[in-house]
Short mmCIF file of C-alpha atoms in Angstrom, two decimals:
data_model
loop_
_atom_site.label_atom_id
_atom_site.label_comp_id
_atom_site.label_asym_id
_atom_site.label_seq_id
_atom_site.Cartn_x
_atom_site.Cartn_y
_atom_site.Cartn_z
CA MET S 786 -7.77 -13.15 2.01
CA LYS S 787 -5.33 -14.06 -0.76
CA ASN S 788 -8.20 -14.77 -3.13
CA GLY S 789 -9.81 -11.48 -2.15
CA THR S 790 -6.58 -9.60 -2.82
CA LYS S 791 -6.16 -11.29 -6.19
CA GLN S 792 -9.74 -10.47 -7.17
CA PHE S 793 -9.25 -6.87 -6.04
CA ARG S 794 -6.20 -6.48 -8.24
CA THR S 795 -7.91 -8.13 -11.20
CA ASP S 796 -10.98 -5.88 -10.90
CA LEU S 797 -8.89 -2.76 -10.36
CA ILE S 798 -6.73 -3.38 -13.42
CA SER S 799 -9.60 -4.45 -15.69
CA ILE S 800 -11.70 -1.38 -14.82
CA ALA S 801 -9.16 1.29 -13.91
CA LEU S 802 -6.63 0.75 -16.69
CA PRO S 803 -9.00 1.30 -19.65
CA VAL S 804 -10.70 4.20 -17.87
CA THR S 805 -7.34 5.79 -17.06
CA LEU S 806 -6.11 5.44 -20.61
CA GLN S 807 -9.38 6.89 -21.91
CA ALA S 808 -9.16 9.83 -19.48
CA LEU S 809 -5.60 10.47 -20.62
CA LEU S 810 -6.67 10.40 -24.23
CA GLN S 811 -9.52 12.82 -23.49
CA SER S 812 -7.12 15.09 -21.60
CA SER S 813 -4.80 15.02 -24.57
CA PHE S 814 -7.50 16.94 -26.48
CA GLY S 815 -6.64 19.88 -24.24
CA VAL S 816 -2.90 19.28 -24.40
CA VAL S 817 -2.82 19.18 -28.20
CA ASP S 818 -5.06 22.25 -28.51
CA GLN S 819 -3.03 24.18 -25.95
CA ILE S 820 0.39 23.38 -27.38
CA MET S 821 -0.64 24.18 -30.95
CA ILE S 822 -2.60 27.29 -30.01
CA GLY S 823 0.32 28.18 -27.74
CA GLN S 824 2.35 28.97 -30.82
CA LEU S 825 -0.09 31.83 -31.57
CA GLY S 826 0.61 33.80 -28.37
CA SER S 827 -0.84 34.63 -24.94
CA GLU S 828 -4.16 36.06 -26.16
CA SER S 829 -5.07 32.87 -28.03
CA ILE S 830 -4.02 30.72 -25.07
CA ALA S 831 -6.10 32.77 -22.64
CA GLY S 832 -9.06 32.81 -25.05
CA ILE S 833 -9.23 29.06 -25.53
CA GLY S 834 -8.73 28.59 -21.78
CA LEU S 835 -11.63 30.84 -20.80
CA GLY S 836 -13.87 29.39 -23.52
CA GLY S 837 -13.08 25.92 -22.26
CA LYS S 838 -13.70 27.02 -18.67
CA PHE S 839 -17.37 27.73 -19.35
CA ALA S 840 -17.68 24.56 -21.45
CA SER S 841 -16.44 22.69 -18.38
CA LEU S 842 -19.74 23.57 -16.68
CA TYR S 843 -21.45 21.27 -19.17
CA THR S 844 -18.76 18.61 -18.80
CA VAL S 845 -19.17 18.58 -15.03
CA VAL S 846 -22.98 18.43 -15.15
CA LEU S 847 -22.79 15.61 -17.70
CA GLY S 848 -20.32 13.89 -15.40
CA ALA S 849 -22.89 14.12 -12.60
CA VAL S 850 -25.47 12.32 -14.73
CA ALA S 851 -22.86 9.73 -15.71
CA ALA S 852 -22.03 9.24 -12.03
CA ALA S 853 -25.71 8.58 -11.24
CA ALA S 854 -25.87 6.15 -14.15
CA GLY S 855 -22.75 4.39 -12.89
CA ILE S 856 -24.14 4.05 -9.35
CA MET S 857 -27.40 2.58 -10.62
CA VAL S 858 -26.00 0.27 -13.28
CA ALA S 859 -23.14 -1.03 -11.11
CA GLN S 860 -25.47 -1.97 -8.28
CA TYR S 861 -28.03 -3.51 -10.66
CA VAL S 862 -25.26 -5.52 -12.33
CA GLY S 863 -24.20 -6.78 -8.89
CA ALA S 864 -27.83 -7.69 -8.12
CA LYS S 865 -28.36 -9.16 -11.66
CA ASP S 866 -31.41 -6.90 -12.17
CA GLU S 867 -31.76 -6.55 -15.97
CA LYS S 868 -34.72 -4.16 -15.84
CA GLY S 869 -32.86 -1.97 -13.41
CA ILE S 870 -29.89 -1.88 -15.78
CA GLU S 871 -32.16 -0.77 -18.64
CA ARG S 872 -33.75 1.85 -16.45
CA GLY S 873 -30.41 3.30 -15.36
CA PHE S 874 -29.20 3.49 -18.95
CA TYR S 875 -32.17 5.05 -20.72
CA LEU S 876 -33.15 7.57 -18.05
CA ASN S 877 -29.66 8.97 -17.86
CA LEU S 878 -29.23 8.98 -21.64
CA LEU S 879 -32.37 11.10 -22.10
CA LEU S 880 -31.36 13.51 -19.35
CA SER S 881 -27.87 13.86 -20.86
CA LEU S 882 -29.31 14.73 -24.26
CA PHE S 883 -31.57 17.37 -22.73
CA LEU S 884 -28.68 18.98 -20.88
CA ALA S 885 -26.49 18.92 -23.99
CA ALA S 886 -29.14 20.68 -26.06
CA ALA S 887 -29.69 23.34 -23.37
CA PHE S 888 -25.99 24.14 -22.96
CA MET S 889 -25.43 24.19 -26.70
CA MET S 890 -28.19 26.76 -27.22
CA VAL S 891 -26.79 29.03 -24.50
CA CYS S 892 -23.25 28.84 -25.89
CA CYS S 893 -24.37 29.53 -29.45
CA ILE S 894 -26.70 32.44 -28.63
CA PHE S 895 -24.88 34.26 -25.78
CA PRO S 896 -21.13 33.48 -26.07
CA HIS S 897 -19.96 37.12 -25.95
CA ARG S 898 -22.03 37.93 -22.88
CA ILE S 899 -20.74 34.80 -21.16
CA MET S 900 -17.11 35.64 -21.86
CA ALA S 901 -17.62 39.21 -20.62
CA LEU S 902 -17.96 37.67 -17.14
CA TYR S 903 -14.43 36.28 -17.38
CA THR S 904 -12.28 39.06 -18.81
CA ARG S 905 -12.20 42.73 -19.76
CA ASP S 906 -9.61 42.16 -22.50
CA GLU S 907 -11.54 42.53 -25.78
CA ALA S 908 -9.01 40.54 -27.83
CA VAL S 909 -9.14 37.59 -25.41
CA LYS S 910 -12.92 37.88 -25.22
CA ALA S 911 -13.22 37.68 -29.01
CA GLN S 912 -11.04 34.56 -29.20
CA ALA S 913 -12.96 32.87 -26.39
CA THR S 914 -16.31 33.68 -28.02
CA VAL S 915 -15.29 32.14 -31.33
CA TYR S 916 -14.00 29.00 -29.65
CA LEU S 917 -17.04 28.47 -27.42
CA ARG S 918 -19.63 28.96 -30.18
CA ILE S 919 -18.08 26.24 -32.34
CA TYR S 920 -17.02 23.86 -29.57
CA ALA S 921 -20.61 23.73 -28.25
CA PHE S 922 -21.59 21.50 -31.18
CA SER S 923 -19.61 18.67 -29.58
CA PHE S 924 -21.95 18.54 -26.58
CA LEU S 925 -24.57 16.21 -28.10
CA PRO S 926 -22.20 13.47 -29.34
CA VAL S 927 -20.23 13.66 -26.08
CA ALA S 928 -23.45 13.15 -24.08
CA MET S 929 -24.39 9.97 -25.95
CA SER S 930 -20.95 8.42 -26.00
CA THR S 931 -20.44 9.17 -22.27
CA ILE S 932 -23.56 7.29 -21.12
CA MET S 933 -22.84 4.40 -23.47
CA ALA S 934 -19.30 4.21 -22.11
CA VAL S 935 -20.60 4.09 -18.51
CA PHE S 936 -22.83 1.13 -19.37
CA LEU S 937 -20.06 -0.72 -21.19
CA ARG S 938 -17.65 -0.26 -18.26
CA CYS S 939 -20.18 -1.55 -15.76
CA ILE S 940 -20.68 -4.77 -17.75
CA GLY S 941 -16.93 -5.26 -18.08
CA LYS S 942 -16.48 -3.94 -21.65
CA ALA S 943 -14.29 -0.93 -20.95
CA ALA S 944 -11.93 -1.55 -23.89
CA LEU S 945 -14.29 -0.22 -26.56
CA PRO S 946 -14.66 3.32 -25.15
CA LEU S 947 -10.87 3.33 -24.87
CA ALA S 948 -10.47 2.40 -28.55
CA ALA S 949 -12.98 5.07 -29.58
CA SER S 950 -11.09 7.70 -27.59
CA PHE S 951 -7.78 6.66 -29.10
CA PHE S 952 -9.22 7.02 -32.59
CA SER S 953 -10.71 10.43 -31.81
CA VAL S 954 -7.43 11.74 -30.35
CA LEU S 955 -5.51 10.74 -33.45
CA LEU S 956 -8.14 12.44 -35.60
CA ASN S 957 -8.14 15.55 -33.38
CA THR S 958 -4.35 15.84 -33.55
CA GLY S 959 -4.29 15.57 -37.33
CA LEU S 960 -7.14 18.02 -37.81
CA ASN S 961 -5.56 20.49 -35.39
CA TYR S 962 -2.38 20.48 -37.45
CA LEU S 963 -4.32 21.05 -40.67
CA LEU S 964 -6.93 23.55 -39.47
CA ILE S 965 -5.06 25.69 -36.94
CA PHE S 966 -2.07 26.43 -39.16
CA GLY S 967 -3.59 25.89 -42.62
CA TYR S 968 -1.62 22.93 -43.97
CA GLY S 969 -2.72 20.49 -46.69
CA GLY S 970 -4.67 23.10 -48.61
CA PHE S 971 -6.87 24.05 -45.65
CA PRO S 972 -7.21 27.69 -44.52
CA ALA S 973 -5.35 28.76 -41.36
CA MET S 974 -8.25 29.01 -38.89
CA GLY S 975 -6.43 29.47 -35.57
CA VAL S 976 -8.79 29.13 -32.60
CA ARG S 977 -11.68 28.27 -34.95
CA GLY S 978 -9.67 25.35 -36.30
CA ALA S 979 -8.99 24.00 -32.82
CA ALA S 980 -12.68 24.10 -31.92
CA LEU S 981 -13.78 22.53 -35.22
CA ALA S 982 -11.22 19.74 -34.91
CA SER S 983 -12.55 18.87 -31.45
CA VAL S 984 -16.16 18.76 -32.70
CA ILE S 985 -15.31 16.43 -35.59
CA ALA S 986 -13.17 14.16 -33.39
CA GLN S 987 -15.79 13.87 -30.64
CA THR S 988 -18.47 13.10 -33.20
CA ALA S 989 -16.27 10.37 -34.66
CA ALA S 990 -15.75 8.86 -31.19
CA PHE S 991 -19.51 8.73 -30.68
CA ALA S 992 -20.00 7.06 -34.07
CA VAL S 993 -17.53 4.29 -33.20
CA THR S 994 -19.05 3.73 -29.74
CA ALA S 995 -22.62 3.74 -31.06
CA ALA S 996 -21.78 1.28 -33.84
CA TYR S 997 -20.31 -1.18 -31.33
CA PHE S 998 -23.13 -0.60 -28.85
CA CYS S 999 -25.87 -1.21 -31.42
CA PHE S 1000 -24.43 -4.04 -33.52
CA SER S 1001 -22.16 -6.08 -31.24
CA GLY S 1002 -24.87 -7.58 -29.05
CA LYS S 1003 -23.52 -5.81 -25.94
CA GLY S 1004 -26.10 -3.03 -25.94
CA ILE S 1005 -29.56 -2.94 -24.40
CA LYS S 1006 -32.28 -4.48 -26.53
CA SER S 1007 -35.42 -3.40 -24.67
CA ARG S 1008 -36.73 0.07 -23.87
CA SER S 1009 -38.99 -1.05 -21.06
CA GLY S 1010 -36.56 0.52 -18.59
CA LEU S 1011 -38.20 3.91 -19.16
CA SER S 1012 -41.19 2.89 -17.03
CA MET S 1013 -40.64 3.06 -13.27
CA PRO S 1014 -42.84 2.95 -10.16
CA GLY S 1015 -43.05 6.07 -8.02
CA GLU S 1016 -40.69 4.76 -5.36
CA ALA S 1017 -38.03 4.04 -7.97
CA TRP S 1018 -38.39 7.60 -9.31
CA ARG S 1019 -37.92 9.03 -5.84
CA ARG S 1020 -34.86 6.87 -5.28
CA TYR S 1021 -33.41 7.93 -8.63
CA LEU S 1022 -33.99 11.63 -7.95
CA GLY S 1023 -32.54 11.14 -4.47
CA ILE S 1024 -29.31 9.92 -6.09
CA LEU S 1025 -29.19 12.32 -9.02
CA SER S 1026 -30.31 15.61 -7.46
CA PRO S 1027 -27.48 15.94 -4.92
CA ILE S 1028 -24.91 15.00 -7.58
CA LEU S 1029 -26.27 17.60 -9.99
CA ILE S 1030 -26.37 20.30 -7.34
CA CYS S 1031 -22.95 19.32 -6.05
CA GLU S 1032 -21.22 19.18 -9.44
CA PHE S 1033 -22.91 22.29 -10.81
CA MET S 1034 -22.08 24.37 -7.76
CA TRP S 1035 -18.52 23.01 -7.71
CA SER S 1036 -18.09 23.83 -11.39
CA LEU S 1037 -19.64 27.26 -10.84
CA GLY S 1038 -17.03 27.80 -8.15
CA GLU S 1039 -14.31 26.74 -10.61
CA ASN S 1040 -15.69 29.30 -13.05
CA VAL S 1041 -15.51 31.94 -10.32
CA TYR S 1042 -11.86 30.97 -9.96
CA GLY S 1043 -11.51 31.33 -13.74
CA SER S 1044 -13.03 34.79 -13.56
CA ILE S 1045 -10.60 35.72 -10.77
CA TYR S 1046 -7.66 34.60 -12.92
CA GLY S 1047 -9.06 36.44 -15.94
CA HIS S 1048 -9.38 39.69 -14.02
CA LEU S 1049 -5.80 39.42 -12.77
CA GLY S 1050 -4.64 40.09 -16.33
CA THR S 1051 -4.01 38.36 -19.65
CA GLU S 1052 -0.54 37.05 -18.75
CA PRO S 1053 -1.54 35.46 -15.40
CA CYS S 1054 -4.63 33.99 -17.10
CA ALA S 1055 -2.48 32.58 -19.91
CA ALA S 1056 -0.09 31.06 -17.37
CA MET S 1057 -2.96 29.35 -15.54
CA THR S 1058 -4.41 28.12 -18.83
CA MET S 1059 -1.05 26.61 -19.81
CA THR S 1060 -1.14 24.44 -16.69
CA GLY S 1061 -4.66 23.14 -17.33
CA PRO S 1062 -3.75 20.27 -19.67
CA VAL S 1063 -1.03 19.01 -17.33
CA GLN S 1064 -3.40 19.10 -14.40
CA GLY S 1065 -5.94 17.20 -16.50
CA LEU S 1066 -3.36 14.58 -17.44
CA MET S 1067 -2.28 14.04 -13.83
CA ILE S 1068 -5.84 13.73 -12.58
CA GLY S 1069 -6.65 11.56 -15.59
CA LEU S 1070 -3.85 9.16 -14.68
CA LEU S 1071 -5.68 8.37 -11.44
CA SER S 1072 -9.28 8.92 -12.54
CA GLY S 1073 -9.46 5.22 -13.34
CA VAL S 1074 -9.01 4.44 -9.64
CA SER S 1075 -11.92 6.75 -8.81
CA GLN S 1076 -14.24 5.20 -11.40
CA ALA S 1077 -13.10 1.71 -10.45
CA ALA S 1078 -13.96 2.59 -6.85
CA GLY S 1079 -17.53 3.47 -7.80
CA ILE S 1080 -18.03 0.27 -9.79
CA MET S 1081 -16.17 -2.15 -7.49
CA ILE S 1082 -17.67 -0.82 -4.26
CA GLY S 1083 -21.09 -0.56 -5.91
CA ARG S 1084 -20.98 -4.24 -6.85
CA HIS S 1085 -20.09 -5.20 -3.27
CA LEU S 1086 -22.96 -3.10 -1.95
CA GLY S 1087 -25.36 -4.63 -4.50
CA LYS S 1088 -24.43 -8.05 -3.05
CA GLU S 1089 -24.67 -6.65 0.52
CA ASP S 1090 -21.01 -7.56 1.13
CA TYR S 1091 -20.27 -4.57 3.34
CA THR S 1092 -17.03 -5.94 4.79
CA ALA S 1093 -15.49 -6.25 1.34
CA ALA S 1094 -16.78 -2.78 0.40
CA TYR S 1095 -15.03 -1.09 3.35
CA ARG S 1096 -11.85 -3.15 2.94
CA ASP S 1097 -11.53 -2.40 -0.78
CA GLY S 1098 -12.33 1.24 -0.15
CA LYS S 1099 -9.23 1.55 2.03
CA ARG S 1100 -7.14 -0.30 -0.55
CA LEU S 1101 -8.27 2.06 -3.30
CA MET S 1102 -7.38 5.09 -1.20
CA GLY S 1103 -3.90 3.65 -0.65
CA CYS S 1104 -3.42 3.13 -4.40
CA GLY S 1105 -4.44 6.72 -5.07
CA ALA S 1106 -2.11 8.14 -2.41
CA ALA S 1107 0.92 6.26 -3.71
CA GLY S 1108 0.23 7.08 -7.35
CA SER S 1109 -0.43 10.79 -6.77
CA MET S 1110 2.78 11.30 -4.79
CA ILE S 1111 4.88 9.70 -7.53
CA LEU S 1112 3.22 11.88 -10.17
CA SER S 1113 3.75 15.05 -8.12
CA ILE S 1114 7.48 14.39 -7.89
CA LEU S 1115 7.59 13.73 -11.64
CA LEU S 1116 5.75 16.99 -12.34
CA LEU S 1117 8.28 19.02 -10.38
CA VAL S 1118 11.08 17.44 -12.44
CA VAL S 1119 9.60 17.95 -15.93
CA GLY S 1120 7.42 21.03 -15.36
CA GLN S 1121 10.02 23.53 -16.51
CA SER S 1122 10.53 21.68 -19.80
CA TYR S 1123 6.77 21.65 -20.38
CA VAL S 1124 6.22 25.42 -20.00
CA SER S 1125 9.17 26.17 -22.28
CA ILE S 1126 7.25 24.63 -25.21
CA TYR S 1127 4.94 27.65 -25.38
CA ASN S 1128 5.73 30.71 -27.50
CA VAL S 1129 5.05 33.18 -24.68
CA GLU S 1130 7.01 35.64 -22.58
CA LEU S 1131 9.55 34.22 -20.10
CA SER S 1132 7.59 35.80 -17.24
CA VAL S 1133 4.51 33.81 -18.29
CA GLN S 1134 6.55 30.60 -18.43
CA SER S 1135 7.94 31.27 -14.95
CA THR S 1136 4.48 31.93 -13.51
CA ALA S 1137 3.11 28.77 -15.13
CA TYR S 1138 5.84 26.63 -13.54
CA GLN S 1139 5.12 28.14 -10.10
CA ILE S 1140 1.45 27.21 -10.54
CA LEU S 1141 2.46 23.66 -11.50
CA ALA S 1142 4.57 23.45 -8.33
CA VAL S 1143 1.53 24.45 -6.25
CA PHE S 1144 -0.56 21.83 -8.04
CA ALA S 1145 2.07 19.19 -7.28
CA ILE S 1146 1.64 19.95 -3.56
CA ILE S 1147 -2.18 19.91 -3.68
CA SER S 1148 -2.58 16.99 -6.10
CA PRO S 1149 -2.39 14.08 -3.59
CA ILE S 1150 -5.20 15.65 -1.57
CA LYS S 1151 -7.29 16.26 -4.71
CA VAL S 1152 -6.87 12.62 -5.74
CA GLN S 1153 -8.03 11.34 -2.34
CA ASN S 1154 -11.12 13.54 -2.58
CA MET S 1155 -11.78 12.22 -6.08
CA ILE S 1156 -11.59 8.59 -4.94
CA LEU S 1157 -13.50 9.09 -1.70
CA GLY S 1158 -16.19 11.53 -2.79
CA GLY S 1159 -16.40 10.74 -6.49
CA GLY S 1160 -16.21 6.97 -6.12
CA ILE S 1161 -16.50 5.29 -2.72
CA ILE S 1162 -19.04 7.35 -0.79
CA ARG S 1163 -21.27 7.87 -3.83
CA SER S 1164 -21.40 4.16 -4.62
CA GLY S 1165 -24.01 3.58 -1.91
CA GLY S 1166 -26.30 6.27 -3.33
CA MET S 1167 -25.71 8.63 -0.38
CA THR S 1168 -24.88 11.46 -2.74
CA ARG S 1169 -26.13 14.19 -0.43
CA TYR S 1170 -23.07 13.63 1.77
CA VAL S 1171 -20.77 14.48 -1.13
CA MET S 1172 -22.98 17.43 -2.07
CA TRP S 1173 -22.55 19.06 1.34
CA ILE S 1174 -18.83 18.34 1.43
CA ASP S 1175 -18.31 20.06 -1.92
CA LEU S 1176 -20.59 22.99 -1.12
CA ILE S 1177 -18.75 23.66 2.13
CA GLY S 1178 -15.33 23.27 0.54
CA THR S 1179 -16.02 25.48 -2.48
CA TRP S 1180 -18.35 28.17 -1.22
CA VAL S 1181 -17.47 28.45 2.47
CA PHE S 1182 -13.71 28.22 2.00
CA GLY S 1183 -12.47 28.24 -1.62
CA VAL S 1184 -14.35 31.16 -3.19
CA PRO S 1185 -14.04 33.57 -0.24
CA LEU S 1186 -10.34 32.80 0.16
CA GLY S 1187 -9.75 33.26 -3.58
CA LEU S 1188 -11.50 36.63 -3.64
CA LEU S 1189 -9.59 37.81 -0.58
CA ALA S 1190 -6.23 36.66 -1.93
CA ALA S 1191 -6.75 38.25 -5.37
CA PHE S 1192 -8.57 41.51 -4.69
CA VAL S 1193 -7.95 42.36 -1.02
CA TRP S 1194 -4.47 41.00 -0.35
CA ARG S 1195 -3.53 41.45 -4.08
CA LEU S 1196 -1.25 38.41 -4.15
CA PRO S 1197 0.31 37.03 -7.36
CA ILE S 1198 -1.58 34.22 -9.07
CA PRO S 1199 0.50 31.25 -7.76
CA GLN S 1200 -0.24 32.31 -4.19
CA VAL S 1201 -3.90 32.96 -5.01
CA TYR S 1202 -4.14 29.46 -6.45
CA PHE S 1203 -2.51 27.89 -3.38
CA ILE S 1204 -4.75 29.70 -0.91
CA LEU S 1205 -8.03 28.87 -2.64
CA SER S 1206 -6.86 25.26 -3.11
CA LEU S 1207 -6.77 24.83 0.66
CA GLU S 1208 -10.46 23.93 0.31
CA GLU S 1209 -9.24 20.46 -0.75
CA ALA S 1210 -7.90 19.84 2.75
CA VAL S 1211 -11.29 20.73 4.24
CA ARG S 1212 -13.04 18.32 1.89
CA LEU S 1213 -10.66 15.50 2.70
CA LEU S 1214 -11.17 15.88 6.44
CA LEU S 1215 -14.97 15.73 6.06
CA SER S 1216 -14.80 12.82 3.61
CA VAL S 1217 -12.60 10.70 5.89
CA LEU S 1218 -14.95 11.27 8.81
CA ILE S 1219 -17.94 10.10 6.73
CA PHE S 1220 -16.02 7.10 5.34
CA ARG S 1221 -15.08 5.90 8.83
CA ARG S 1222 -18.68 6.14 10.06
CA LYS S 1223 -19.71 3.56 7.38
CA ASN S 1224 -23.32 4.77 7.09
CA TRP S 1225 -22.76 5.47 3.39
CA MET S 1226 -22.75 1.70 2.79
CA ARG S 1227 -26.17 0.58 1.62
CA LYS S 1228 -27.88 -1.39 -1.14
CA LEU S 1229 -30.24 0.52 -3.46
#
């Protein structure tokens, strides 16, 4: 048992720490953009928030493909199946590139129509349109670097994606300073500058990751993994399809929430947008535990060590619960200082802090759902369980409650956010029931 505990800690730290740091660095893209754009006023804050809300649809769908890749590669690594590893990598890379190209075309051709779904404020709509049209050019490099990073983590090389993210964040911060405000001889581009800085920084991160992947000897040499028998295709689609449906419908629900906030007015929307980076940072701090769960439990399942898989699953849930509670207390302490950074009305700052307080209450439940649904239960390939959990949570509870709270009961935005977030409790109940039944544990 002592050896098992030691190995658990070693695996958790080696996988979760780099992933967590990378997630924090990626979240800092939003923090830097928001704080710098925040000096330009509520309309710019709301615009970049709504533009980013639609872009999150792509991010979530790409994350679904990355999750499928992680499930496949982790189990094939555990089973020492080299052809399976190749197959998991190349299939998901091609699918990611296709999705990136499709989303980029939509964002470049129809940005104004898309943003009209989120707000009636023409000034906010114009800012969001500008941001989305430029930011969409980051989709292709993000797709490639994401799938490469999944592969590198699964083979125990998580440090490189972390280094690439660190480099891109430094570059993004510097470019934001130059392009948003017009320093160093550059024109003051405002929202355009923020979007352009993100595109350049994400492209640079991909270049670093690709260079290591191709020339370090850690990449995949063969392309034979593209050929698969019919049964393997069915198994792959059985894993991927529920994740895609689940993540897309969840993200669509989040965009409905964004539309609700947008229609409540520019100031409430700006307040919600101000809280987004902090929420991303808090979730990012524990996202490593979720990704570690998928890889660690997947390896156990690949070896058919089901006892260790269930035992480590409970340990990972305990780590997430402890970490999320500490972070929630910290957020309540420093939240007021954070919202005061923004150059907005005091009423907007007050509303933003109230929203952060609600998030602090909900966060521990969200983290458990992330570890259970996003990591543990998915690791056995039973992705349809998670699909139904998310569909029920979002569309049976979250969206109807949000619409009622905003447009029937006409509650202020902090209360609307709390009521629709009760869906997280429903998801957790369903996830725990499935976890305890153990029928999610299987080898691919």
